[in-house]
PDB file of C-alpha atoms in Angstrom:
ATOM      1  CA  MET A   1    -103.549 295.554-138.745  1.00  0.00           C
ATOM      2  CA  PRO A   2    -102.155 292.294-137.438  1.00  0.00           C
ATOM      3  CA  HIS A   3    -104.384 289.264-137.819  1.00  0.00           C
ATOM      4  CA  ILE A   4    -103.370 286.116-135.976  1.00  0.00           C
ATOM      5  CA  SER A   5    -104.672 282.771-137.203  1.00  0.00           C
ATOM      6  CA  VAL A   6    -104.351 279.895-134.737  1.00  0.00           C
ATOM      7  CA  LYS A   7    -104.862 276.301-135.769  1.00  0.00           C
ATOM      8  CA  MET A   8    -104.893 273.774-132.962  1.00  0.00           C
ATOM      9  CA  LEU A   9    -106.204 270.377-132.083  1.00  0.00           C
ATOM     10  CA  ALA A  10    -109.893 270.375-131.291  1.00  0.00           C
ATOM     11  CA  GLY A  11    -110.960 270.055-127.693  1.00  0.00           C
ATOM     12  CA  ARG A  12    -110.144 273.358-126.047  1.00  0.00           C
ATOM     13  CA  SER A  13    -112.955 275.306-124.403  1.00  0.00           C
ATOM     14  CA  ASP A  14    -114.253 278.693-125.497  1.00  0.00           C
ATOM     15  CA  VAL A  15    -112.817 280.139-122.273  1.00  0.00           C
ATOM     16  CA  GLU A  16    -109.335 278.800-123.151  1.00  0.00           C
ATOM     17  CA  LYS A  17    -109.620 280.204-126.670  1.00  0.00           C
ATOM     18  CA  LYS A  18    -110.676 283.600-125.303  1.00  0.00           C
ATOM     19  CA  ARG A  19    -107.719 283.644-122.880  1.00  0.00           C
ATOM     20  CA  LEU A  20    -105.353 282.699-125.713  1.00  0.00           C
ATOM     21  CA  SER A  21    -106.800 285.479-127.873  1.00  0.00           C
ATOM     22  CA  GLU A  22    -106.317 288.010-125.081  1.00  0.00           C
ATOM     23  CA  ALA A  23    -102.715 286.889-124.457  1.00  0.00           C
ATOM     24  CA  LEU A  24    -101.849 287.020-128.159  1.00  0.00           C
ATOM     25  CA  THR A  25    -103.433 290.449-128.481  1.00  0.00           C
ATOM     26  CA  LEU A  26    -101.364 291.756-125.554  1.00  0.00           C
ATOM     27  CA  ALA A  27     -98.214 290.255-127.068  1.00  0.00           C
ATOM     28  CA  VAL A  28     -98.869 292.053-130.366  1.00  0.00           C
ATOM     29  CA  ILE A  29     -99.593 295.336-128.579  1.00  0.00           C
ATOM     30  CA  ASN A  30     -96.432 295.071-126.455  1.00  0.00           C
ATOM     31  CA  THR A  31     -94.159 293.807-129.233  1.00  0.00           C
ATOM     32  CA  LEU A  32     -95.339 295.764-132.252  1.00  0.00           C
ATOM     33  CA  GLY A  33     -96.947 298.787-130.650  1.00  0.00           C
ATOM     34  CA  ALA A  34    -100.243 298.031-132.356  1.00  0.00           C
ATOM     35  CA  SER A  35    -103.484 299.291-130.904  1.00  0.00           C
ATOM     36  CA  GLU A  36    -105.909 296.802-129.385  1.00  0.00           C
ATOM     37  CA  LYS A  37    -108.590 297.657-131.920  1.00  0.00           C
ATOM     38  CA  SER A  38    -106.284 296.829-134.832  1.00  0.00           C
ATOM     39  CA  VAL A  39    -105.635 293.223-133.719  1.00  0.00           C
ATOM     40  CA  SER A  40    -107.850 290.312-134.724  1.00  0.00           C
ATOM     41  CA  VAL A  41    -107.530 286.640-133.807  1.00  0.00           C
ATOM     42  CA  SER A  42    -109.175 283.563-135.296  1.00  0.00           C
ATOM     43  CA  VAL A  43    -109.037 279.986-134.018  1.00  0.00           C
ATOM     44  CA  ASP A  44    -109.590 276.891-136.149  1.00  0.00           C
ATOM     45  CA  ASP A  45    -110.119 273.562-134.412  1.00  0.00           C
ATOM     46  CA  ILE A  46    -108.487 270.702-136.303  1.00  0.00           C
ATOM     47  CA  ASP A  47    -109.394 267.052-135.834  1.00  0.00           C
ATOM     48  CA  PRO A  48    -106.263 265.237-134.560  1.00  0.00           C
ATOM     49  CA  ALA A  49    -106.631 262.615-137.306  1.00  0.00           C
ATOM     50  CA  GLU A  50    -106.401 265.383-139.928  1.00  0.00           C
ATOM     51  CA  TRP A  51    -103.508 267.386-138.425  1.00  0.00           C
ATOM     52  CA  THR A  52    -100.689 265.830-140.453  1.00  0.00           C
ATOM     53  CA  GLU A  53    -102.378 266.199-143.835  1.00  0.00           C
ATOM     54  CA  LYS A  54    -104.222 269.500-143.322  1.00  0.00           C
ATOM     55  CA  ILE A  55    -101.713 271.428-141.244  1.00  0.00           C
ATOM     56  CA  TYR A  56     -98.277 269.836-140.937  1.00  0.00           C
ATOM     57  CA  LYS A  57     -97.741 268.946-144.583  1.00  0.00           C
ATOM     58  CA  THR A  58     -99.423 271.966-146.140  1.00  0.00           C
ATOM     59  CA  GLU A  59     -98.984 274.872-143.731  1.00  0.00           C
ATOM     60  CA  ILE A  60     -95.882 273.962-141.736  1.00  0.00           C
ATOM     61  CA  MET A  61     -93.678 272.063-144.163  1.00  0.00           C
ATOM     62  CA  GLY A  62     -95.387 273.526-147.221  1.00  0.00           C
ATOM     63  CA  HIS A  63     -94.419 277.124-146.358  1.00  0.00           C
ATOM     64  CA  PRO A  64     -90.862 277.043-144.990  1.00  0.00           C
ATOM     65  CA  GLN A  65     -90.234 280.653-146.065  1.00  0.00           C
ATOM     66  CA  SER A  66     -92.823 281.973-143.622  1.00  0.00           C
ATOM     67  CA  LEU A  67     -92.235 279.515-140.763  1.00  0.00           C
ATOM     68  CA  ILE A  68     -90.641 281.507-137.945  1.00  0.00           C
ATOM     69  CA  LYS A  69     -90.656 278.784-135.274  1.00  0.00           C
ATOM     70  CA  LYS A  70     -90.397 275.158-136.286  1.00  0.00           C
ATOM     71  CA  PRO A  71     -92.245 272.512-134.273  1.00  0.00           C
ATOM     72  CA  GLY A  72     -90.262 270.114-132.136  1.00  0.00           C
ATOM     73  CA  TYR A  73     -92.059 267.048-133.480  1.00  0.00           C
ATOM     74  CA  GLN A  74     -92.260 265.058-136.699  1.00  0.00           C
ATOM     75  CA  PRO A  75     -95.571 263.243-137.220  1.00  0.00           C
ATOM     76  CA  PHE A  76     -94.133 260.582-139.536  1.00  0.00           C
TER      77      PHE A  76
END
């Protein structure tokens, strides 16, 4: 039962979010052999001014043990 949680800067359209959800779902199906009905995807829009405090410090740098791909930027 994979659940994918995406956090990204606010401003993307519902159509873009739907396409992202579909692409992620296909990637999970093709990579893990999961069924389509077992995959769920959520998207949280984050205000750019809050990204460093809410996401980078707490979720990216705050959880190094679960970070599979590091970002190629440093906000400070």
